[in-house]
Short mmCIF file of C-alpha atoms and ligand atoms in Angstrom, two decimals:
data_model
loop_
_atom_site.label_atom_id
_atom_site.label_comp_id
_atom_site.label_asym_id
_atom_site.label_seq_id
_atom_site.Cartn_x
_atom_site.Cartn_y
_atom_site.Cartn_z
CA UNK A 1 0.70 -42.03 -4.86
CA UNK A 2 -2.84 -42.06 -5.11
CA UNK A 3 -3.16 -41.20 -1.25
CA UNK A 4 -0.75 -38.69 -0.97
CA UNK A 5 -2.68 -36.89 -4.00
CA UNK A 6 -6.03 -37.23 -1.98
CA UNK A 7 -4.26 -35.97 0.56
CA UNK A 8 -2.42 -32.82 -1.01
CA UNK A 9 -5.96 -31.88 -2.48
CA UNK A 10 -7.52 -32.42 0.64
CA UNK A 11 -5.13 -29.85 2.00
CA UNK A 12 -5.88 -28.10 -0.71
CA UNK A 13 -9.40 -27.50 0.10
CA UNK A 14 -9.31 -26.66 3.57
CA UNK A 15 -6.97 -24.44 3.22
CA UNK A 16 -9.41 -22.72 0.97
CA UNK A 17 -12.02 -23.20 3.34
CA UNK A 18 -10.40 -21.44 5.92
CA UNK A 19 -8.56 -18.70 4.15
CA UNK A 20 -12.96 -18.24 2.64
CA UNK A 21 -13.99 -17.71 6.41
CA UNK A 22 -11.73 -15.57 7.14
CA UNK A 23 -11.94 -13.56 4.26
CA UNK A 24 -15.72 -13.55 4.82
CA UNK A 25 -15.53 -11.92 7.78
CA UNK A 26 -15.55 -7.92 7.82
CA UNK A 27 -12.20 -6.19 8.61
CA UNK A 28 -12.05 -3.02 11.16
CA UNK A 29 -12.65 -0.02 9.65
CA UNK A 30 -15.66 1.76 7.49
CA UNK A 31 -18.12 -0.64 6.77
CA UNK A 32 -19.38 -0.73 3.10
CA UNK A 33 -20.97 2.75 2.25
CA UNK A 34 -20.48 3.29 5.67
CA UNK A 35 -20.30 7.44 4.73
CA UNK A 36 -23.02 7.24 2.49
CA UNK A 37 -21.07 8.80 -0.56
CA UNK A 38 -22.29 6.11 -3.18
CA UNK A 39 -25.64 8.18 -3.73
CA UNK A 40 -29.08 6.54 -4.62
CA UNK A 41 -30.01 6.96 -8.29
CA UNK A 42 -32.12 10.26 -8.56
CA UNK A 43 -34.81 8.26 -10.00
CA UNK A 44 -35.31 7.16 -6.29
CA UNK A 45 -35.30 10.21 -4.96
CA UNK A 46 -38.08 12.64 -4.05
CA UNK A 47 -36.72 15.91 -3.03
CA UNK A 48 -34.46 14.83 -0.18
CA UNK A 49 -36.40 11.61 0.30
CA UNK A 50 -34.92 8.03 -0.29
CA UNK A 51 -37.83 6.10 -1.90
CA UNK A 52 -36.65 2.61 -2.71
CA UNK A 53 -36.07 0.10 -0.04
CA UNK A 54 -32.59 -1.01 -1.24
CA UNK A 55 -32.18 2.89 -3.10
CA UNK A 56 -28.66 3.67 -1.04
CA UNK A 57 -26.18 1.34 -2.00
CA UNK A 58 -25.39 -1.37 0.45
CA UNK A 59 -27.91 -0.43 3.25
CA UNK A 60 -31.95 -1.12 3.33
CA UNK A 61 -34.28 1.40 4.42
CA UNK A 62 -37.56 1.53 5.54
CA UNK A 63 -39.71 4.78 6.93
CA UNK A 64 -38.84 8.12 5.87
CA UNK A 65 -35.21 8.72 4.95
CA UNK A 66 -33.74 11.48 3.48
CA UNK A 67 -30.71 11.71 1.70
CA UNK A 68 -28.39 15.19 3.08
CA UNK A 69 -26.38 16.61 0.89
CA UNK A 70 -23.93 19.97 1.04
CA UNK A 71 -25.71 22.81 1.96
CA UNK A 72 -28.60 21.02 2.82
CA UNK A 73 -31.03 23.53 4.97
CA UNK A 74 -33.33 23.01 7.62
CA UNK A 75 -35.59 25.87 8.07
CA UNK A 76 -32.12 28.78 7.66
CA UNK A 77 -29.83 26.72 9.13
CA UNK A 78 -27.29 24.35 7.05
CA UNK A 79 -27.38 20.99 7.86
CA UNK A 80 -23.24 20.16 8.15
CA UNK A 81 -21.86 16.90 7.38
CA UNK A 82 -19.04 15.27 9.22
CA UNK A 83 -17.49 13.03 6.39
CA UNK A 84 -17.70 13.64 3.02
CA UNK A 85 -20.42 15.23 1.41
CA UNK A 86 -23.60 12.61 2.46
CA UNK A 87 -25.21 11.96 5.16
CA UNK A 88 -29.22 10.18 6.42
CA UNK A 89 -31.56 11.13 8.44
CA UNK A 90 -34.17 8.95 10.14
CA UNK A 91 -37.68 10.60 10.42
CA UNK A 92 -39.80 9.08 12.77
CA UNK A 93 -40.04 5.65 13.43
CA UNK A 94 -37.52 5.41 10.69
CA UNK A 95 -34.21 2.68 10.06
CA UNK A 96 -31.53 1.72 8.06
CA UNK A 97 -30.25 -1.61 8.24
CA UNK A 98 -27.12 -3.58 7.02
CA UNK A 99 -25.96 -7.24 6.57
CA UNK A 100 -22.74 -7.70 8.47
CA UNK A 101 -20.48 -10.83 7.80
CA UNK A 102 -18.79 -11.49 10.68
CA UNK A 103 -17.20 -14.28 12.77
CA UNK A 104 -19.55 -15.97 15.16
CA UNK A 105 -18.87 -16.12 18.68
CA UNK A 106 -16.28 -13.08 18.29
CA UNK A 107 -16.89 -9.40 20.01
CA UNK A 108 -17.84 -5.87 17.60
CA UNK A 109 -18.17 -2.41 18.40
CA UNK A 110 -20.02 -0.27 15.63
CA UNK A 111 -19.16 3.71 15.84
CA UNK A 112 -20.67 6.06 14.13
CA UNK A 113 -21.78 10.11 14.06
CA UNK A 114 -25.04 11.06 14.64
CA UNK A 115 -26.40 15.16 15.31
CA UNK A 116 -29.51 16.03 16.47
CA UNK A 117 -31.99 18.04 14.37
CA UNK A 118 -35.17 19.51 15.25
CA UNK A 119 -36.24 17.05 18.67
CA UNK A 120 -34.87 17.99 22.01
CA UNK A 121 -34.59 14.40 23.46
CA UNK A 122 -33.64 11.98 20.41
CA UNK A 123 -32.56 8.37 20.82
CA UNK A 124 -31.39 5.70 18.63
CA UNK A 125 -32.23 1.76 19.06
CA UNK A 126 -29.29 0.01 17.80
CA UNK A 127 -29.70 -3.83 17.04
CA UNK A 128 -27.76 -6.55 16.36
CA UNK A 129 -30.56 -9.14 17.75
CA UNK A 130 -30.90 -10.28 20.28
CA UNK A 131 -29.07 -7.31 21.60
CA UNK A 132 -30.59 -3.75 21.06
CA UNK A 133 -30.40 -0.67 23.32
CA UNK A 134 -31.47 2.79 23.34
CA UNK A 135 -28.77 5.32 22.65
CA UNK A 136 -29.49 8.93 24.10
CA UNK A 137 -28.26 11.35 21.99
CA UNK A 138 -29.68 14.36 23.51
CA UNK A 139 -26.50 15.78 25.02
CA UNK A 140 -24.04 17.22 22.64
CA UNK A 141 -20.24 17.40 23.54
CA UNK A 142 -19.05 19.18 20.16
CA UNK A 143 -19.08 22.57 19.28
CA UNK A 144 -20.11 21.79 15.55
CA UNK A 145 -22.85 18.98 16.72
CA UNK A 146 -21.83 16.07 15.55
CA UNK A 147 -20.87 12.89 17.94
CA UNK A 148 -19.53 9.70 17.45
CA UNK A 149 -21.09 6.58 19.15
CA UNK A 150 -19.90 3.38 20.14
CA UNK A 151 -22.13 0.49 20.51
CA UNK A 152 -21.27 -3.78 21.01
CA UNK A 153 -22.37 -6.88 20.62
CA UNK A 154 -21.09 -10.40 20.68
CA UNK A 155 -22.16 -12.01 17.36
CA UNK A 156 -24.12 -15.19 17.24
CA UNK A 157 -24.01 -16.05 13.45
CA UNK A 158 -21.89 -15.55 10.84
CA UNK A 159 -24.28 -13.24 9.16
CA UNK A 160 -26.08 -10.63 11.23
CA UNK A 161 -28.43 -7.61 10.48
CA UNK A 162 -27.21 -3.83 12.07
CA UNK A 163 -30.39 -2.14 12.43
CA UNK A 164 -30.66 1.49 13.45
CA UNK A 165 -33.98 2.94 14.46
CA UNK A 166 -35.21 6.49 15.57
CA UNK A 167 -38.00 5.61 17.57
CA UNK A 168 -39.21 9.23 17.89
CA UNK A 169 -42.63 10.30 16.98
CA UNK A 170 -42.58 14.26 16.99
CA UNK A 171 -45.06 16.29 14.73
CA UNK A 172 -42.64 17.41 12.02
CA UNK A 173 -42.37 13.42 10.49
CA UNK A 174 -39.07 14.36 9.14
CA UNK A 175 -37.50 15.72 12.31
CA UNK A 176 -35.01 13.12 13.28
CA UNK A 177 -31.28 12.62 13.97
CA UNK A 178 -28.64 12.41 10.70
CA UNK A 179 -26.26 9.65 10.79
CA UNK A 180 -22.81 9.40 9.30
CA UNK A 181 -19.48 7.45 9.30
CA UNK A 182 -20.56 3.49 10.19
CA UNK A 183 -17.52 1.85 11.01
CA UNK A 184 -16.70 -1.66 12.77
CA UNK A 185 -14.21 -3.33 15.17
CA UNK A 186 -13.26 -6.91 16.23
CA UNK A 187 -12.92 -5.84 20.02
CA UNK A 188 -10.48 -8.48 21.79
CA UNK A 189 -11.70 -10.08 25.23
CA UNK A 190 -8.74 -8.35 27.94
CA UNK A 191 -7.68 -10.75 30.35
CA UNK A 192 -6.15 -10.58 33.59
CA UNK A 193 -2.50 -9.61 33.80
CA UNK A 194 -0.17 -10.72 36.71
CA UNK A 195 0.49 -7.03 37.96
CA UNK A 196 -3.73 -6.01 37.54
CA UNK A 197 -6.51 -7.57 38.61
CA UNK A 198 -8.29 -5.06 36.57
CA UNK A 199 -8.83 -5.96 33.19
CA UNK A 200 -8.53 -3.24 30.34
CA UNK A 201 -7.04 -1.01 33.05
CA UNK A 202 -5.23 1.02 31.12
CA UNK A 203 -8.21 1.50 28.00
CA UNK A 204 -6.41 0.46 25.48
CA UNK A 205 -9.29 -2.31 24.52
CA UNK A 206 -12.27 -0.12 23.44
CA UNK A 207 -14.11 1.11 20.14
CA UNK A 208 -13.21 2.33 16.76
CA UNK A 209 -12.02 5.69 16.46
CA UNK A 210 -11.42 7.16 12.83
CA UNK A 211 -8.25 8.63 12.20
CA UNK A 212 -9.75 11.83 11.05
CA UNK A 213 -12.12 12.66 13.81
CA UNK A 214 -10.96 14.29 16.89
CA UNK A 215 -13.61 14.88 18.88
CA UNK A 216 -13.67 10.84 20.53
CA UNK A 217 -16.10 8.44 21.00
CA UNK A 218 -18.99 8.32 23.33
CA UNK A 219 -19.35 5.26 24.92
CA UNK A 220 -23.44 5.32 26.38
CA UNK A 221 -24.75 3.79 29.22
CA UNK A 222 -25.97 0.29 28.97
CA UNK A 223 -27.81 -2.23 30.57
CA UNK A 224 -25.16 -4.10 33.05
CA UNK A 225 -25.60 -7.80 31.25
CA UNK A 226 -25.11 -5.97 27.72
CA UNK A 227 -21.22 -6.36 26.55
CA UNK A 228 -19.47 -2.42 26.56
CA UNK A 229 -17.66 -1.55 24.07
CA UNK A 230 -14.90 -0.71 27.10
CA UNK A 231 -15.91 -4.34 28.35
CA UNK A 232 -15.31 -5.42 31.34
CA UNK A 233 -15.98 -1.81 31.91
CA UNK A 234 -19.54 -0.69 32.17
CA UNK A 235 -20.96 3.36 31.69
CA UNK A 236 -23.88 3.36 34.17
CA UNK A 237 -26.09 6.03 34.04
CA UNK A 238 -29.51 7.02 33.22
CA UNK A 239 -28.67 9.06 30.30
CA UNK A 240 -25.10 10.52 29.67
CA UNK A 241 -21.76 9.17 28.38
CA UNK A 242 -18.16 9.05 28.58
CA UNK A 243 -15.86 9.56 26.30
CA UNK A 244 -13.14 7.33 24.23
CA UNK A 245 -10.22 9.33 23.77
CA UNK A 246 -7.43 8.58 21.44
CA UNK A 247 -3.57 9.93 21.77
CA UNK A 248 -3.23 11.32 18.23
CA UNK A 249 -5.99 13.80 19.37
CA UNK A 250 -5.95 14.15 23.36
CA UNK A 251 -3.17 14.14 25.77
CA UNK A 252 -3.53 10.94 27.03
CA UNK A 253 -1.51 9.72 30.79
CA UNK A 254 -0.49 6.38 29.73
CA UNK A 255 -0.56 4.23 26.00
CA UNK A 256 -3.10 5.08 23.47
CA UNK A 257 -6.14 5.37 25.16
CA UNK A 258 -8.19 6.88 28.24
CA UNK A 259 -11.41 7.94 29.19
CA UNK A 260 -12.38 11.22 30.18
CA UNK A 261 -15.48 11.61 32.24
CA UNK A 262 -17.66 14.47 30.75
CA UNK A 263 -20.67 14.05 32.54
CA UNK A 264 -20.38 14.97 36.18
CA UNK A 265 -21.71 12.31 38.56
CA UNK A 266 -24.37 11.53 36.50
CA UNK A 267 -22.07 9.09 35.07
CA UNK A 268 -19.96 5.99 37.28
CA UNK A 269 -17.42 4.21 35.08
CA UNK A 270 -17.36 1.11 36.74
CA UNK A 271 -15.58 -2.17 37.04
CA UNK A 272 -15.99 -5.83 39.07
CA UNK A 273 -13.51 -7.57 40.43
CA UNK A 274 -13.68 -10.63 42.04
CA UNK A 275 -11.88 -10.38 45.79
CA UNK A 276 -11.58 -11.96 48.80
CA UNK A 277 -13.83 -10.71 51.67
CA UNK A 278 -11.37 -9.43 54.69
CA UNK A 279 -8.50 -9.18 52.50
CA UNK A 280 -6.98 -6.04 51.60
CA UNK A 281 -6.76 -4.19 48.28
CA UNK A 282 -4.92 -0.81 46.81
CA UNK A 283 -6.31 0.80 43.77
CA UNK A 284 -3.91 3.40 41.49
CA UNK A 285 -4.97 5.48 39.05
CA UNK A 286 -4.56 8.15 36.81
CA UNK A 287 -6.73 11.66 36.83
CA UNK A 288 -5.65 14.43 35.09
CA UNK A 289 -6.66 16.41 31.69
CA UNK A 290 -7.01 15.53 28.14
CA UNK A 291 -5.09 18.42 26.75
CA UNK A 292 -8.47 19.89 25.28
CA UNK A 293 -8.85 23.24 26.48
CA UNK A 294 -10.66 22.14 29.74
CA UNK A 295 -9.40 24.35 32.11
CA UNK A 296 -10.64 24.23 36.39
CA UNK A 297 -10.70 22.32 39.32
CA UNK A 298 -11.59 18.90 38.43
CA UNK A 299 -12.08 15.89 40.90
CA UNK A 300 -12.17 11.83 40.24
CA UNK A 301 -13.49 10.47 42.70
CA UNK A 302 -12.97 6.44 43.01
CA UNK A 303 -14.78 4.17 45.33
CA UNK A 304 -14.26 0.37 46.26
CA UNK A 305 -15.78 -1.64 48.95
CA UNK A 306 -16.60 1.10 51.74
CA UNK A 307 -13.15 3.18 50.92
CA UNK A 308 -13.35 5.82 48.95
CA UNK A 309 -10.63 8.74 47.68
CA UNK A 310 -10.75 12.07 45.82
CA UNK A 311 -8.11 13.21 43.54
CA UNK A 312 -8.35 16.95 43.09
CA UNK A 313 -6.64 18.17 40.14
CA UNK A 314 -6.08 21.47 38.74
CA UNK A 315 -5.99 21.58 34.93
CA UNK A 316 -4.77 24.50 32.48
CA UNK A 317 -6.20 22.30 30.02
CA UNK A 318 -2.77 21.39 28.13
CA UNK A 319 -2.22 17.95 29.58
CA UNK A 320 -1.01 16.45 32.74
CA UNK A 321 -2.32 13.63 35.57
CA UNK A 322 -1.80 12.91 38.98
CA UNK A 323 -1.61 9.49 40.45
CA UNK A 324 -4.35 8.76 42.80
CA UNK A 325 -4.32 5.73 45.35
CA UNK A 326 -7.13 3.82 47.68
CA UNK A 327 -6.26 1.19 49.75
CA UNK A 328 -9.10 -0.60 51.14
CA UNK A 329 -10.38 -4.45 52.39
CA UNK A 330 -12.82 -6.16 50.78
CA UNK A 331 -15.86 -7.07 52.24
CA UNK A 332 -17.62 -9.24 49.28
CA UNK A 333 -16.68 -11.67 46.93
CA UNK A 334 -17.19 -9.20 44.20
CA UNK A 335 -16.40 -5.58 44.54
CA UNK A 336 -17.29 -2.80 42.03
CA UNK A 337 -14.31 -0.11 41.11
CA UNK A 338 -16.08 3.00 40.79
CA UNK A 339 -14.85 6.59 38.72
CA UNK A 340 -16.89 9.27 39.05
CA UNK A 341 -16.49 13.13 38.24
CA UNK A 342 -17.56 15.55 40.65
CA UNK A 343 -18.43 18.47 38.72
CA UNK A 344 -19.72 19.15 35.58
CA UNK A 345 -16.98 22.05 33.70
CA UNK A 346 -17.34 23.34 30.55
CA UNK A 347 -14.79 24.90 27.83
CA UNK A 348 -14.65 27.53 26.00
CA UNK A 349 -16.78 26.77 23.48
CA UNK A 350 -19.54 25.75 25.85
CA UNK A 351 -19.20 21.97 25.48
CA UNK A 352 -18.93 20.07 28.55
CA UNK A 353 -15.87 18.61 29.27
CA UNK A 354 -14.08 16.78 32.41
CA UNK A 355 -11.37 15.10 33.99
CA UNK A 356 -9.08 12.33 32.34
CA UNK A 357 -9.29 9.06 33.98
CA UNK A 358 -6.30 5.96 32.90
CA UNK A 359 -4.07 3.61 33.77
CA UNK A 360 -5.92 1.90 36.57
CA UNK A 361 -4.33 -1.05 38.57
CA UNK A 362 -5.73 -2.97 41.83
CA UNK A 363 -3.52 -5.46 43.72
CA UNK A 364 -4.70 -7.72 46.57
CA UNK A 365 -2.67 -8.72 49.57
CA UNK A 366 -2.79 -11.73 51.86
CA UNK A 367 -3.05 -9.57 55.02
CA UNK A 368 -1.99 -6.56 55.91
CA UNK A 369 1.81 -7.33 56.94
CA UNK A 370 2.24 -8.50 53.05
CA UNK A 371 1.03 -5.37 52.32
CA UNK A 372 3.12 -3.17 54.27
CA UNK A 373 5.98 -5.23 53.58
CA UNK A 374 5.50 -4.81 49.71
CA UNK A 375 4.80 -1.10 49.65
C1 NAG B 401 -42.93 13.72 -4.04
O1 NAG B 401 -43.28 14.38 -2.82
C2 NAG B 401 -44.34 15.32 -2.99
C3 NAG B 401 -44.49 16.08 -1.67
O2 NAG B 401 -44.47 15.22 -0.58
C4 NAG B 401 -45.60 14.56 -3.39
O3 NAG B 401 -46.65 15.46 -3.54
C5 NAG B 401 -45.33 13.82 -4.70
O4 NAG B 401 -46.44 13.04 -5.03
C6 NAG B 401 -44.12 12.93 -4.57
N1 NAG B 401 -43.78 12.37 -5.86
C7 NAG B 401 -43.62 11.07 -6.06
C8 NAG B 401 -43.24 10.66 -7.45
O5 NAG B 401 -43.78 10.23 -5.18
C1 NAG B 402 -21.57 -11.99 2.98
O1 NAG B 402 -21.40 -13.35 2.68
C2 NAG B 402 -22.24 -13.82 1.63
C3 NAG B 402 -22.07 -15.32 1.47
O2 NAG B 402 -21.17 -15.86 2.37
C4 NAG B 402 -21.91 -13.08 0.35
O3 NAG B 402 -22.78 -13.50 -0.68
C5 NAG B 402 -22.07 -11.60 0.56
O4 NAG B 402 -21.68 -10.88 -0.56
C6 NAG B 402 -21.25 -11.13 1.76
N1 NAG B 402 -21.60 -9.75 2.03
C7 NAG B 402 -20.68 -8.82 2.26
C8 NAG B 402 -21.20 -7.44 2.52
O5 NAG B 402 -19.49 -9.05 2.30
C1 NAG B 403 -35.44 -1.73 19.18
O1 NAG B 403 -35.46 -2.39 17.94
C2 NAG B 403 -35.58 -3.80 18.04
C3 NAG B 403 -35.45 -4.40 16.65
O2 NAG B 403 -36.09 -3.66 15.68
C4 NAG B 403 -36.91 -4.15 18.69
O3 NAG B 403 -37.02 -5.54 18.83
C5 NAG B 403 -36.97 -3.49 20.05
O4 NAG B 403 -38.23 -3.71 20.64
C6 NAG B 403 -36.74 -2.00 19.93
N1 NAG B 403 -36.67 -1.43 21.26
C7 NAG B 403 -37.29 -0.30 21.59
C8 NAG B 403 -37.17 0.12 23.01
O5 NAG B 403 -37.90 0.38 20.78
C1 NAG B 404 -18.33 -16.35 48.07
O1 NAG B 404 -17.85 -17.44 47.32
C2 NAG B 404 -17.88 -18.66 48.00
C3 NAG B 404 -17.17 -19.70 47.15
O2 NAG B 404 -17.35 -19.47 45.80
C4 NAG B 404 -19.31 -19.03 48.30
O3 NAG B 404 -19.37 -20.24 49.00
C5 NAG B 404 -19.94 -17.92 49.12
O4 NAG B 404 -21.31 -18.17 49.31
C6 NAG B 404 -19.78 -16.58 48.44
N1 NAG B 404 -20.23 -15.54 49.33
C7 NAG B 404 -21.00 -14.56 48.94
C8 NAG B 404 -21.32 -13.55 49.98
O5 NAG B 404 -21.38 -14.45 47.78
#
């Protein structure tokens, strides 16, 4: 009697313990004041400037912050805001920071909208230590100015501090990029499936995109030992992005997700496989247009090993792919899967734009009978 009691409450109590953990740990979505609408008191404001540390509810400041309202002018122009009616800006050398409760060991992707102000070439340092990168944000890809960013890390506590930075230093101390709409995502680890040796082939694995925003995501270059927020796909480049697209918003070749590729070959989307050296390989994919006004020639070209093919496509900008194939024999034990765009196009509205790029699939072959025999 008196074990089973023990026993029941010790049941008891772990399951409280776990059901705790898990409700400690931050669900996908906004984070907490994430948009900035819970205002600091106006006590702690000076003008436009936020002047207590912990003024704006849920975040921590430091440097010069302002607080951007509606109509909010710089110089004659209005300062828009994405979401809502808030938004930040950093002035130089300023941050915000958050406390994140998360699960450790587990994968995140932070988005969020940032503009550019006054400086030509902003950046952003985004931490989660003992991961940070720079974030260029000098290229805009919307006709009203705003883009959304993706960023990742993999935690290593349960607790961890966001920190975003403007490490500028230009002579108007205020001048600095406005940030909006934080939001977070447990990103799952793709695996292998038996028809792809490509993992997250088709995109369908990548950041947070809020319902409400259809211009995508910009996923930046990173360093190649940082995790992507496309992971195991990396953006290298010195400078420019690509860009998450979701279905309810682009015209997307395959599932939910793709990745159009707005920067020209300043940008290689890229991808390692493991393989054996000597045997041979065919890569499919999907190029085509994201349904958003992008109308030319556009090219993907895709390189493996020392093959390499281009798929020319011609897009009214409503929508459509082509299927493009590269067969091709390793020569490594690891070979990088590389998209690139050929040329940089623009739309209407002057925004640079490119081709679609999905549903990407490599299969290996003993020798080259099996693969004739199987194709
Ligand atoms: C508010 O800012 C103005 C201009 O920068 C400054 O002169 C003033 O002292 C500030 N007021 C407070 C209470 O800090
Ligand atoms: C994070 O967890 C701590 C303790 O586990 C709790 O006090 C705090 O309120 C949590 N913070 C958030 C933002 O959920
Ligand atoms: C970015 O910020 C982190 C944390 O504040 C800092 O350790 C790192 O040195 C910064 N990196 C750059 C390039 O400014
Ligand atoms: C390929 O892998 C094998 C076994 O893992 C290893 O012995 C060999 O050195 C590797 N070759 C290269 C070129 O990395």
């Amino acid at each position: 009697m008196v074990v089973q009691h023990a026993r029941r409450a010790a049941l008891f109590l772990l399951a409280c313990v776990v059901s705790a953990r898990v409700a400690a740990a931050i669900p996908d979505g906004l984070l907490p004041n994430g948009n900035f609408e819970a205002a600091p008191a106006t006590s702690q404001l000076n003008g436009t400037r936020v002047m207590g540390r912990y003024a704006i509810p849920h975040w921590e400041i430091s440097g010069f912050v302002e607080y951007i309202g509606p109509a909010q002018k710089q110089g004659d122009m209005i300062l828009p805001v994405p979401e809502g009616a808030y938004a930040v800006r950093l002035g130089n050398e300023a941050s915000i920071r958050q406390l994140l409760n998360v699960t450790r060991k587990a994968y995140y992707s932070i988005t969020f909208s940032a503009a550019r102000t006054c400086a030509q070439a902003e950046r952003l340092n985004v931490t989660v230590a003992p991961e940070s990168d720079v974030l260029p944000i000098q290229t805009v890809y919307t006709a009203n100015g705003w883009d959304s960013y993706s960023w990742a890390f993999k935690a290593r506590r349960s607790a961890v501090t966001l920190i975003v930075h403007n490490p500028g230093v230009t002579e108007d101390a205020a001048c600095g990029p406005l940030l909006d709409s934080f939001a977070i995502k447990t990103l799952q680890v793709p695996q292998r499936t038996k028809n792809n040796m490509l993992k997250n082939g088709d995109f369908e694995e990548g950041p947070y995109i809020f319902p409400d925003t259809p211009w995508g995501v910009l996923v930046p270059p990173l360093d190649e030992d940082d995790y992507s927020p496309l992971s195991p796909w990396m953006v290298l480049s010195s400078t420019k992005s690509v860009k998450y697209l979701d279905a309810a918003h682009y015209a997307v070749p395959r599932g939910a997700h793709a990745v159009e590729l707005v920067s020209g070959v300043e940008t290689a989307l890229v991808q390692d496989v493991r393989t054996v050296p000597g045997r041979p390989y065919r890569l499919e994919f999907s190029a085509g247009d994201a349904g958003n006004g992008c109308v030319g020639s556009l090219a993907v070209q895709a390189y493996a090993a020392r093959g390499s093919v281009k798929v020319a496509y011609q897009s009214q900008g409503k929508g459509g792919y082509e299927r493009g194939a590269l067969e091709f024999t390793a020569i490594a034990n690891q070979t990088r899967v590389v998209f690139v765009s050929m040329a940089y196009t623009m739309k209407n509205d002057g925004t640079l734009c490119g081709p679609v790029v999905d549903d990407a699939s490599l299969v290996g072959f003993r020798n080259n009978a099996a693969r004739r025999l199987l194709l």
